[in-house]
Amino acid sequence: MDYERQRDEMVRDLRRMGIRDERVLAAMRRVPRERFVREGDRDIAYGDHALGIAEAQTISQPYVVARMTELLEVVETHHVLEVGTGSGYQAAVLAELARDVVTLERHASLAEQASSILAELGYDNVRVVVGDASAGYEADAPYDRIMVTAA
């Protein structure tokens, strides 16, 4: 499977759908989305649709990831909190843009898997924390930006 070509096509599609921030598009191009989906879904990882992951959760479709990231207006000096790690894909995209990312996940199995993938890919500026974020996460506050990817 030619994932690089699929990433290029995804970025072209995102641009056609209205994503304008070149930094966000470049981040989306650099993150290997196929690593964050189930093995059986890797051939469709770059389609613009959500995919199921463990714990009855999903990885958001590329447009949603790109649009939310664009709206957050992250810059390289930002300390970012993400609520809802899931597979870790959104955290990786944020890590391409921010100084560092703290991402909270209530499912320990998802947190462990995301942490492992992020480490394998060299995202040493992401810290995955297991916990309930309903009261926020003061340990590393204050944050420059907060993204909620869990509902």
PDB file of C-alpha atoms in Angstrom:
ATOM      1  CA  MET A   1       0.000   0.000   0.000  1.00  0.00           C
ATOM      2  CA  ASP A   2       1.388   3.419  -0.971  1.00  0.00           C
ATOM      3  CA  TYR A   3       0.549   5.434   2.142  1.00  0.00           C
ATOM      4  CA  GLU A   4       2.591   8.453   1.069  1.00  0.00           C
ATOM      5  CA  ARG A   5       0.484   8.820  -2.068  1.00  0.00           C
ATOM      6  CA  GLN A   6      -2.684   8.399  -0.007  1.00  0.00           C
ATOM      7  CA  ARG A   7      -1.512  11.106   2.421  1.00  0.00           C
ATOM      8  CA  ASP A   8      -0.845  13.437  -0.514  1.00  0.00           C
ATOM      9  CA  GLU A   9      -4.352  12.776  -1.851  1.00  0.00           C
ATOM     10  CA  MET A  10      -5.852  13.352   1.604  1.00  0.00           C
ATOM     11  CA  VAL A  11      -4.108  16.727   1.854  1.00  0.00           C
ATOM     12  CA  ARG A  12      -5.341  17.700  -1.632  1.00  0.00           C
ATOM     13  CA  ASP A  13      -8.862  16.741  -0.561  1.00  0.00           C
ATOM     14  CA  LEU A  14      -8.555  18.742   2.675  1.00  0.00           C
ATOM     15  CA  ARG A  15      -7.438  21.778   0.688  1.00  0.00           C
ATOM     16  CA  ARG A  16     -10.440  21.363  -1.646  1.00  0.00           C
ATOM     17  CA  MET A  17     -12.723  21.129   1.405  1.00  0.00           C
ATOM     18  CA  GLY A  18     -11.495  24.492   2.640  1.00  0.00           C
ATOM     19  CA  ILE A  19      -8.542  23.850   4.950  1.00  0.00           C
ATOM     20  CA  ARG A  20      -6.241  26.825   4.311  1.00  0.00           C
ATOM     21  CA  ASP A  21      -3.598  26.756   7.043  1.00  0.00           C
ATOM     22  CA  GLU A  22      -0.490  25.388   5.329  1.00  0.00           C
ATOM     23  CA  ARG A  23       1.051  24.409   8.672  1.00  0.00           C
ATOM     24  CA  VAL A  24      -1.980  22.223   9.455  1.00  0.00           C
ATOM     25  CA  LEU A  25      -1.880  20.670   5.991  1.00  0.00           C
ATOM     26  CA  ALA A  26       1.848  19.957   6.380  1.00  0.00           C
ATOM     27  CA  ALA A  27       1.244  18.374   9.793  1.00  0.00           C
ATOM     28  CA  MET A  28      -1.508  16.181   8.354  1.00  0.00           C
ATOM     29  CA  ARG A  29       0.897  15.176   5.586  1.00  0.00           C
ATOM     30  CA  ARG A  30       3.626  14.186   8.056  1.00  0.00           C
ATOM     31  CA  VAL A  31       1.559  12.062  10.460  1.00  0.00           C
ATOM     32  CA  PRO A  32       1.185   8.422   9.312  1.00  0.00           C
ATOM     33  CA  ARG A  33      -2.548   7.964   9.968  1.00  0.00           C
ATOM     34  CA  GLU A  34      -2.332   4.279   9.040  1.00  0.00           C
ATOM     35  CA  ARG A  35      -0.395   3.668  12.276  1.00  0.00           C
ATOM     36  CA  PHE A  36      -3.321   4.933  14.385  1.00  0.00           C
ATOM     37  CA  VAL A  37      -6.087   2.734  12.941  1.00  0.00           C
ATOM     38  CA  ARG A  38      -6.826  -0.959  13.259  1.00  0.00           C
ATOM     39  CA  GLU A  39      -4.634  -3.102  11.047  1.00  0.00           C
ATOM     40  CA  GLY A  40      -7.649  -4.205   9.012  1.00  0.00           C
ATOM     41  CA  ASP A  41      -8.534  -0.567   8.272  1.00  0.00           C
ATOM     42  CA  ARG A  42      -5.126   0.605   7.086  1.00  0.00           C
ATOM     43  CA  ASP A  43      -6.117   0.435   3.424  1.00  0.00           C
ATOM     44  CA  ILE A  44      -8.937   2.936   4.098  1.00  0.00           C
ATOM     45  CA  ALA A  45      -7.133   5.058   6.706  1.00  0.00           C
ATOM     46  CA  TYR A  46      -6.972   8.148   4.489  1.00  0.00           C
ATOM     47  CA  GLY A  47     -10.601   8.254   3.412  1.00  0.00           C
ATOM     48  CA  ASP A  48     -12.626  11.098   4.893  1.00  0.00           C
ATOM     49  CA  HIS A  49     -14.544   9.034   7.411  1.00  0.00           C
ATOM     50  CA  ALA A  50     -14.302   8.110  11.072  1.00  0.00           C
ATOM     51  CA  LEU A  51     -13.068   4.607  11.853  1.00  0.00           C
ATOM     52  CA  GLY A  52     -13.667   2.381  14.836  1.00  0.00           C
ATOM     53  CA  ILE A  53     -10.871   1.744  17.313  1.00  0.00           C
ATOM     54  CA  ALA A  54     -10.789  -0.177  20.607  1.00  0.00           C
ATOM     55  CA  GLU A  55     -13.171   0.462  23.529  1.00  0.00           C
ATOM     56  CA  ALA A  56     -16.038   1.297  21.120  1.00  0.00           C
ATOM     57  CA  GLN A  57     -14.321   4.617  20.305  1.00  0.00           C
ATOM     58  CA  THR A  58     -13.487   6.180  16.946  1.00  0.00           C
ATOM     59  CA  ILE A  59     -10.694   8.046  15.219  1.00  0.00           C
ATOM     60  CA  SER A  60     -12.159  11.217  13.712  1.00  0.00           C
ATOM     61  CA  GLN A  61     -12.266  11.731   9.975  1.00  0.00           C
ATOM     62  CA  PRO A  62      -9.326  13.710   8.537  1.00  0.00           C
ATOM     63  CA  TYR A  63     -11.421  16.810   7.774  1.00  0.00           C
ATOM     64  CA  VAL A  64     -12.615  17.066  11.378  1.00  0.00           C
ATOM     65  CA  VAL A  65      -9.050  16.664  12.689  1.00  0.00           C
ATOM     66  CA  ALA A  66      -7.732  19.300  10.276  1.00  0.00           C
ATOM     67  CA  ARG A  67     -10.569  21.781  10.854  1.00  0.00           C
ATOM     68  CA  MET A  68     -10.425  21.537  14.650  1.00  0.00           C
ATOM     69  CA  THR A  69      -6.655  21.958  14.526  1.00  0.00           C
ATOM     70  CA  GLU A  70      -6.936  24.930  12.185  1.00  0.00           C
ATOM     71  CA  LEU A  71      -9.495  26.622  14.445  1.00  0.00           C
ATOM     72  CA  LEU A  72      -7.250  26.114  17.484  1.00  0.00           C
ATOM     73  CA  GLU A  73      -4.534  28.280  15.862  1.00  0.00           C
ATOM     74  CA  VAL A  74      -1.670  26.403  17.514  1.00  0.00           C
ATOM     75  CA  VAL A  75       1.836  27.847  17.270  1.00  0.00           C
ATOM     76  CA  GLU A  76       5.183  26.292  18.141  1.00  0.00           C
ATOM     77  CA  THR A  77       5.357  27.882  21.599  1.00  0.00           C
ATOM     78  CA  HIS A  78       2.000  26.512  22.762  1.00  0.00           C
ATOM     79  CA  HIS A  79       1.460  24.047  25.597  1.00  0.00           C
ATOM     80  CA  VAL A  80      -1.688  22.139  24.558  1.00  0.00           C
ATOM     81  CA  LEU A  81      -4.152  19.963  26.467  1.00  0.00           C
ATOM     82  CA  GLU A  82      -6.170  17.419  24.503  1.00  0.00           C
ATOM     83  CA  VAL A  83      -9.113  15.731  26.201  1.00  0.00           C
ATOM     84  CA  GLY A  84      -9.765  12.322  24.645  1.00  0.00           C
ATOM     85  CA  THR A  85      -6.602  10.697  23.296  1.00  0.00           C
ATOM     86  CA  GLY A  86      -8.291   7.835  21.489  1.00  0.00           C
ATOM     87  CA  SER A  87      -5.734   6.349  19.109  1.00  0.00           C
ATOM     88  CA  GLY A  88      -3.351   9.295  19.517  1.00  0.00           C
ATOM     89  CA  TYR A  89      -3.724  10.624  15.965  1.00  0.00           C
ATOM     90  CA  GLN A  90      -4.993  14.084  16.923  1.00  0.00           C
ATOM     91  CA  ALA A  91      -2.242  14.355  19.548  1.00  0.00           C
ATOM     92  CA  ALA A  92       0.362  13.575  16.872  1.00  0.00           C
ATOM     93  CA  VAL A  93      -1.033  16.277  14.584  1.00  0.00           C
ATOM     94  CA  LEU A  94      -0.992  18.775  17.462  1.00  0.00           C
ATOM     95  CA  ALA A  95       2.557  17.705  18.370  1.00  0.00           C
ATOM     96  CA  GLU A  96       3.698  18.654  14.874  1.00  0.00           C
ATOM     97  CA  LEU A  97       2.607  22.230  15.607  1.00  0.00           C
ATOM     98  CA  ALA A  98       2.961  22.815  19.359  1.00  0.00           C
ATOM     99  CA  ARG A  99       5.828  22.890  21.847  1.00  0.00           C
ATOM    100  CA  ASP A 100       4.186  20.048  23.753  1.00  0.00           C
ATOM    101  CA  VAL A 101       0.912  18.216  24.199  1.00  0.00           C
ATOM    102  CA  VAL A 102      -0.662  16.639  27.267  1.00  0.00           C
ATOM    103  CA  THR A 103      -3.431  14.272  26.230  1.00  0.00           C
ATOM    104  CA  LEU A 104      -5.927  12.663  28.613  1.00  0.00           C
ATOM    105  CA  GLU A 105      -7.644   9.327  28.029  1.00  0.00           C
ATOM    106  CA  ARG A 106     -10.056   7.578  30.375  1.00  0.00           C
ATOM    107  CA  HIS A 107      -9.497   4.110  28.856  1.00  0.00           C
ATOM    108  CA  ALA A 108      -6.146   2.754  30.051  1.00  0.00           C
ATOM    109  CA  SER A 109      -5.850   0.344  27.115  1.00  0.00           C
ATOM    110  CA  LEU A 110      -6.242   3.172  24.584  1.00  0.00           C
ATOM    111  CA  ALA A 111      -3.798   5.361  26.495  1.00  0.00           C
ATOM    112  CA  GLU A 112      -1.189   2.590  26.541  1.00  0.00           C
ATOM    113  CA  GLN A 113      -1.590   1.869  22.839  1.00  0.00           C
ATOM    114  CA  ALA A 114      -1.481   5.564  21.882  1.00  0.00           C
ATOM    115  CA  SER A 115       1.559   6.160  24.076  1.00  0.00           C
ATOM    116  CA  SER A 116       3.373   3.260  22.452  1.00  0.00           C
ATOM    117  CA  ILE A 117       2.610   4.404  18.890  1.00  0.00           C
ATOM    118  CA  LEU A 118       3.522   8.014  19.638  1.00  0.00           C
ATOM    119  CA  ALA A 119       6.834   6.900  21.167  1.00  0.00           C
ATOM    120  CA  GLU A 120       7.609   4.619  18.207  1.00  0.00           C
ATOM    121  CA  LEU A 121       7.041   7.568  15.875  1.00  0.00           C
ATOM    122  CA  GLY A 122       9.305   9.829  17.925  1.00  0.00           C
ATOM    123  CA  TYR A 123       6.706  12.161  19.406  1.00  0.00           C
ATOM    124  CA  ASP A 124       8.634  12.893  22.581  1.00  0.00           C
ATOM    125  CA  ASN A 125       6.692  16.130  23.084  1.00  0.00           C
ATOM    126  CA  VAL A 126       3.447  14.252  23.871  1.00  0.00           C
ATOM    127  CA  ARG A 127       2.550  12.966  27.326  1.00  0.00           C
ATOM    128  CA  VAL A 128      -0.385  10.553  27.554  1.00  0.00           C
ATOM    129  CA  VAL A 129      -2.192  10.567  30.901  1.00  0.00           C
ATOM    130  CA  VAL A 130      -4.859   8.083  32.019  1.00  0.00           C
ATOM    131  CA  GLY A 131      -7.700   9.779  33.814  1.00  0.00           C
ATOM    132  CA  ASP A 132     -11.120  11.363  33.874  1.00  0.00           C
ATOM    133  CA  ALA A 133     -10.902  14.871  32.493  1.00  0.00           C
ATOM    134  CA  SER A 134     -14.377  15.951  33.559  1.00  0.00           C
ATOM    135  CA  ALA A 135     -12.753  18.280  36.100  1.00  0.00           C
ATOM    136  CA  GLY A 136      -9.956  19.316  33.768  1.00  0.00           C
ATOM    137  CA  TYR A 137      -6.296  18.533  34.378  1.00  0.00           C
ATOM    138  CA  GLU A 138      -4.480  21.017  36.578  1.00  0.00           C
ATOM    139  CA  ALA A 139      -1.208  19.118  36.914  1.00  0.00           C
ATOM    140  CA  ASP A 140       0.389  20.781  33.875  1.00  0.00           C
ATOM    141  CA  ALA A 141      -1.721  23.953  33.759  1.00  0.00           C
ATOM    142  CA  PRO A 142      -1.882  26.570  32.501  1.00  0.00           C
ATOM    143  CA  TYR A 143      -2.421  25.590  28.883  1.00  0.00           C
ATOM    144  CA  ASP A 144      -2.257  27.867  25.863  1.00  0.00           C
ATOM    145  CA  ARG A 145      -4.870  25.822  24.020  1.00  0.00           C
ATOM    146  CA  ILE A 146      -7.343  23.075  24.976  1.00  0.00           C
ATOM    147  CA  MET A 147      -8.953  20.706  22.486  1.00  0.00           C
ATOM    148  CA  VAL A 148     -11.799  18.397  23.455  1.00  0.00           C
ATOM    149  CA  THR A 149     -12.032  15.420  21.114  1.00  0.00           C
ATOM    150  CA  ALA A 150     -14.227  13.314  23.389  1.00  0.00           C
ATOM    151  CA  ALA A 151     -17.939  13.784  23.856  1.00  0.00           C
TER     152      ALA A 151
END
